[in-house]
XYZ file of C-alpha atoms in Angstrom:
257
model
C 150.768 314.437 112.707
C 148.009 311.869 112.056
C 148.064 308.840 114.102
C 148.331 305.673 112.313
C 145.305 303.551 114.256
C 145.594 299.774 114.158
C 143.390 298.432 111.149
C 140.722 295.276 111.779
C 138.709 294.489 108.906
C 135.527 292.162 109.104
C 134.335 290.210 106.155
C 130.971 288.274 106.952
C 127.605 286.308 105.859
C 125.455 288.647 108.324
C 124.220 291.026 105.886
C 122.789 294.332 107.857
C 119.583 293.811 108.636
C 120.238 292.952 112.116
C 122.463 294.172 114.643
C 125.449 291.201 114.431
C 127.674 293.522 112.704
C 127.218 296.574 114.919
C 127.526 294.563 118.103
C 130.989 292.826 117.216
C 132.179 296.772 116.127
C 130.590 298.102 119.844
C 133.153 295.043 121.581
C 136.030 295.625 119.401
C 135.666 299.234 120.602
C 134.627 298.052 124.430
C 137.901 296.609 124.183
C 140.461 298.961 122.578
C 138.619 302.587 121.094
C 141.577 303.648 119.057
C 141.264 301.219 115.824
C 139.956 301.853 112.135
C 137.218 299.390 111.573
C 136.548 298.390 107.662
C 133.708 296.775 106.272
C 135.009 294.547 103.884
C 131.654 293.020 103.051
C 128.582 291.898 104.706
C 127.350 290.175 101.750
C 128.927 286.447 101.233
C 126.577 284.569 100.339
C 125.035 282.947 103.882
C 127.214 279.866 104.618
C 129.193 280.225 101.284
C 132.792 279.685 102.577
C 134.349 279.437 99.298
C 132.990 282.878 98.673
C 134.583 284.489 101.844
C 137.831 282.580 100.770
C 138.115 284.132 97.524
C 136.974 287.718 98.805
C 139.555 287.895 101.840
C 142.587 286.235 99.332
C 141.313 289.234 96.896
C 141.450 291.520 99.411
C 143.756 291.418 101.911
C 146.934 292.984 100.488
C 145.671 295.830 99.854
C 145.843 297.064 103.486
C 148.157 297.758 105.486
C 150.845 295.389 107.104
C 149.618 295.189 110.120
C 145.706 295.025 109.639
C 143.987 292.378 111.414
C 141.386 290.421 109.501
C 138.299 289.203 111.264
C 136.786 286.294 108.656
C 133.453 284.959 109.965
C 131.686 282.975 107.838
C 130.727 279.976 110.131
C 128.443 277.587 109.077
C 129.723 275.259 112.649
C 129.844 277.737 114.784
C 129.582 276.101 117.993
C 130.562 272.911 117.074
C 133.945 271.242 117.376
C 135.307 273.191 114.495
C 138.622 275.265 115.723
C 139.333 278.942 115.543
C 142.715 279.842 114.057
C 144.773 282.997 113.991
C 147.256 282.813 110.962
C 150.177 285.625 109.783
C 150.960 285.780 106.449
C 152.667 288.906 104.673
C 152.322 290.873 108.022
C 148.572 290.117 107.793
C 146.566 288.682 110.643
C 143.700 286.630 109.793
C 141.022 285.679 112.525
C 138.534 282.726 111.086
C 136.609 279.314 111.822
C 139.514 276.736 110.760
C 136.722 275.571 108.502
C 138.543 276.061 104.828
C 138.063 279.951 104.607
C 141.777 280.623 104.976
C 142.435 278.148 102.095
C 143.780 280.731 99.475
C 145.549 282.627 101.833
C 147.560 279.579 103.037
C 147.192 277.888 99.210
C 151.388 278.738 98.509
C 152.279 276.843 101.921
C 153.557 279.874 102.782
C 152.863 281.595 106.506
C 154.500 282.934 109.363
C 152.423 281.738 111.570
C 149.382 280.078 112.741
C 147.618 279.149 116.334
C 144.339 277.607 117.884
C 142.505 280.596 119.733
C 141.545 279.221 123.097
C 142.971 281.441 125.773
C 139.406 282.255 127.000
C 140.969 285.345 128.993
C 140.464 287.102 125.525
C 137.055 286.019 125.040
C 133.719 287.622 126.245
C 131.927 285.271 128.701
C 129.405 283.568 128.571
C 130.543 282.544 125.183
C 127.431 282.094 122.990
C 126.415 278.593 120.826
C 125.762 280.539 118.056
C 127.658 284.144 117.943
C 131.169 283.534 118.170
C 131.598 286.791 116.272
C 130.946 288.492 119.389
C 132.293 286.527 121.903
C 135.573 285.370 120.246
C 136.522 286.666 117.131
C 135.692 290.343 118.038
C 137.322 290.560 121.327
C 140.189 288.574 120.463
C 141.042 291.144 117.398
C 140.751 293.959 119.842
C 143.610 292.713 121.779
C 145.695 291.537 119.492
C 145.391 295.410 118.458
C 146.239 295.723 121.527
C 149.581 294.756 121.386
C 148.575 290.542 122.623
C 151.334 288.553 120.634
C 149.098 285.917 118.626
C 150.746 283.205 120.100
C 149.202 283.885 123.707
C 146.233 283.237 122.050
C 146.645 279.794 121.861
C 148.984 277.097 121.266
C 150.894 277.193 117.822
C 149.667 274.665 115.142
C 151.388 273.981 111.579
C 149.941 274.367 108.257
C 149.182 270.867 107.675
C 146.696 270.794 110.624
C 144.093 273.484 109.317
C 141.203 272.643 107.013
C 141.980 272.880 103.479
C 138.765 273.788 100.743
C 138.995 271.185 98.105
C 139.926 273.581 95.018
C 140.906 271.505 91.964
C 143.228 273.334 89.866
C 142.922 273.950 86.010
C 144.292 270.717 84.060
C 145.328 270.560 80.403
C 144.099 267.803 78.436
C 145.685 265.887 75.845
C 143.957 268.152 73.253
C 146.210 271.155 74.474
C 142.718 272.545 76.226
C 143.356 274.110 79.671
C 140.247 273.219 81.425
C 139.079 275.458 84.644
C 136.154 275.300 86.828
C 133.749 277.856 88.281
C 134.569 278.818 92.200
C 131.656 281.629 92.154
C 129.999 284.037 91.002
C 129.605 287.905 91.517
C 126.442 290.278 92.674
C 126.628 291.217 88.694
C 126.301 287.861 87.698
C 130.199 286.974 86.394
C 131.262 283.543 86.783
C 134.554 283.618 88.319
C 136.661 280.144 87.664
C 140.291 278.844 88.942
C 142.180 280.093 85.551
C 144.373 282.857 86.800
C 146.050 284.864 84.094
C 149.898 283.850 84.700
C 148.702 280.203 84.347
C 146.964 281.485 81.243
C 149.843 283.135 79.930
C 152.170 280.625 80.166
C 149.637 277.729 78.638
C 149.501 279.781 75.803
C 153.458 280.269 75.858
C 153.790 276.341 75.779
C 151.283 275.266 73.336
C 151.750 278.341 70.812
C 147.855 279.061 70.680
C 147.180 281.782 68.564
C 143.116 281.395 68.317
C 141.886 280.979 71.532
C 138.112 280.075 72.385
C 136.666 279.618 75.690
C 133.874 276.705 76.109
C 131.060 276.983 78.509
C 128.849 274.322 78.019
C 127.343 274.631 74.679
C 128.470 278.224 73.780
C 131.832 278.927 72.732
C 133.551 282.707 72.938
C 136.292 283.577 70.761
C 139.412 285.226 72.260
C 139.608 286.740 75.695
C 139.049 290.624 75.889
C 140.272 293.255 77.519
C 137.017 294.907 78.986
C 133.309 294.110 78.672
C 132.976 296.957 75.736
C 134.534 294.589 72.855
C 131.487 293.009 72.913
C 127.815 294.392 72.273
C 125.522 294.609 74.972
C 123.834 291.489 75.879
C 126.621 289.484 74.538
C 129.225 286.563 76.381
C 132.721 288.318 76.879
C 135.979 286.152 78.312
C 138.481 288.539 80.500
C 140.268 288.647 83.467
C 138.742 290.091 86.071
C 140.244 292.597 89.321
C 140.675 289.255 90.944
C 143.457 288.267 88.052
C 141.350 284.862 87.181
C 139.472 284.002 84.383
C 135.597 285.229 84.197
C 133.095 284.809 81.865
C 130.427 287.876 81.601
C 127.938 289.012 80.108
C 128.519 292.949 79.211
C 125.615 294.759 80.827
C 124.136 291.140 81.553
C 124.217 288.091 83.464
C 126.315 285.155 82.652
C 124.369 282.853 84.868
C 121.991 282.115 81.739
C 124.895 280.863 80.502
């Protein structure tokens, strides 16, 4: 029978070149050699921690209960900024309490959450600048371990992490439901806070039967089903894998939008 190995997943700003990714793997494994390590991406834009927070939220459930979630993007790292482990959904989440864990946390809905400081799980020296290695890494390793979170560190409550400030969509007086942009993809889609059950039900309510979507000075009409109702080269409104709102170009970019 095939052994179900714990799961730790690292999402990061590091980007491959050099050896930061490799290195927190070679502790992780130092520490406990019988876990599946997945990439989520290397490739958040460097510092971008709204980015990371919309790529772990879109990620997440689709692993295993169980999986532990290493989140390092960590533009203070080495400052006074915390370092939380949160449960939600049977997920564990390892990140800088800097605002990355906002959508996870975003129903006020957790089973848990606590500071990391127990330095017995750390590597020492701990480094200024690579808390990746020294922290984050090792500290996943044992909690695949077996380590219950909380001897990581004290508990803390939900109101006591840093929050992103995300504005959600408002409707005007004009029956418009008006979004913003969070990001935008490595294909050039502009990703904004309209998910599609907030959609659907704004359309419900105000009985909309021609929709058109405003950006800027160009307006779309209706909101497609896949980039191929639209020529090539031309603006298409759908909803994306993340379930929000995008506006693409098909075969393009949207940024010249």
């Amino acid at each position: 029978m095939k052994e179900n190995l714990p799961i730790i997943t690292l999402l990061t700003d590091f980007g491959l070149e050099d050896e930061y990714v490799g290195v927190m793997k070679g502790v992780i494994l130092s520490i406990n050699n019988r876990v599946h390590l997945v990439d989520i991406t290397h490739s958040v834009g460097r510092h971008d921690v709204m980015q990371a927070a919309l790529v772990i939220n879109a990620s997440f459930r689709y692993f295993p209960k169980g999986s532990i979630h290493i989140v390092v993007v960590d533009p203070g790292v080495g400052g006074k900024r915390k370092v939380i482990c949160l449960k939600k959904e049977g997920h564990f989440f390892l990140a800088p309490d800097n605002g990355v864990l906002s959508l996870i946390v975003g129903d006020g809905k957790v089973d848990g959450i606590c500071q990391v400081t127990n330095q017995a799980y750390f590597l020492t020296p701990v480094s200024g600048t690579f808390h990746g290695r020294d922290i984050f890494a090792p500290v996943a390793a044992h909690l695949s371990s077996g380590v219950d979170m909380f001897r990581l560190g004290e508990k803390t409550g939900i109101s006591d992490i840093v929050r992103l400030d995300i504005h959600a969509p408002s409707i005007s007086s004009d029956d418009e439901l008006i979004g913003e942009i969070l990001s935008i993809d490595r294909f050039g889609n502009l990703v904004t806070n309209i998910d599609f059950k907030l959609f659907e039900t704004f359309i419900k309510e105000t009985k909309l039967k021609d929709i058109t979507v405003n950006l800027g000075k160009f307006k779309i009409k209706g909101v497609s089903g896949s980039y191929e109702a639209v020529k090539i080269g031309s603006p298409v409104a759908l909803f994306g894998s993340r379930n929000s709102l995008e506006i693409s170009v098909n075969q393009g970019d949207a940024r010249i939008y």
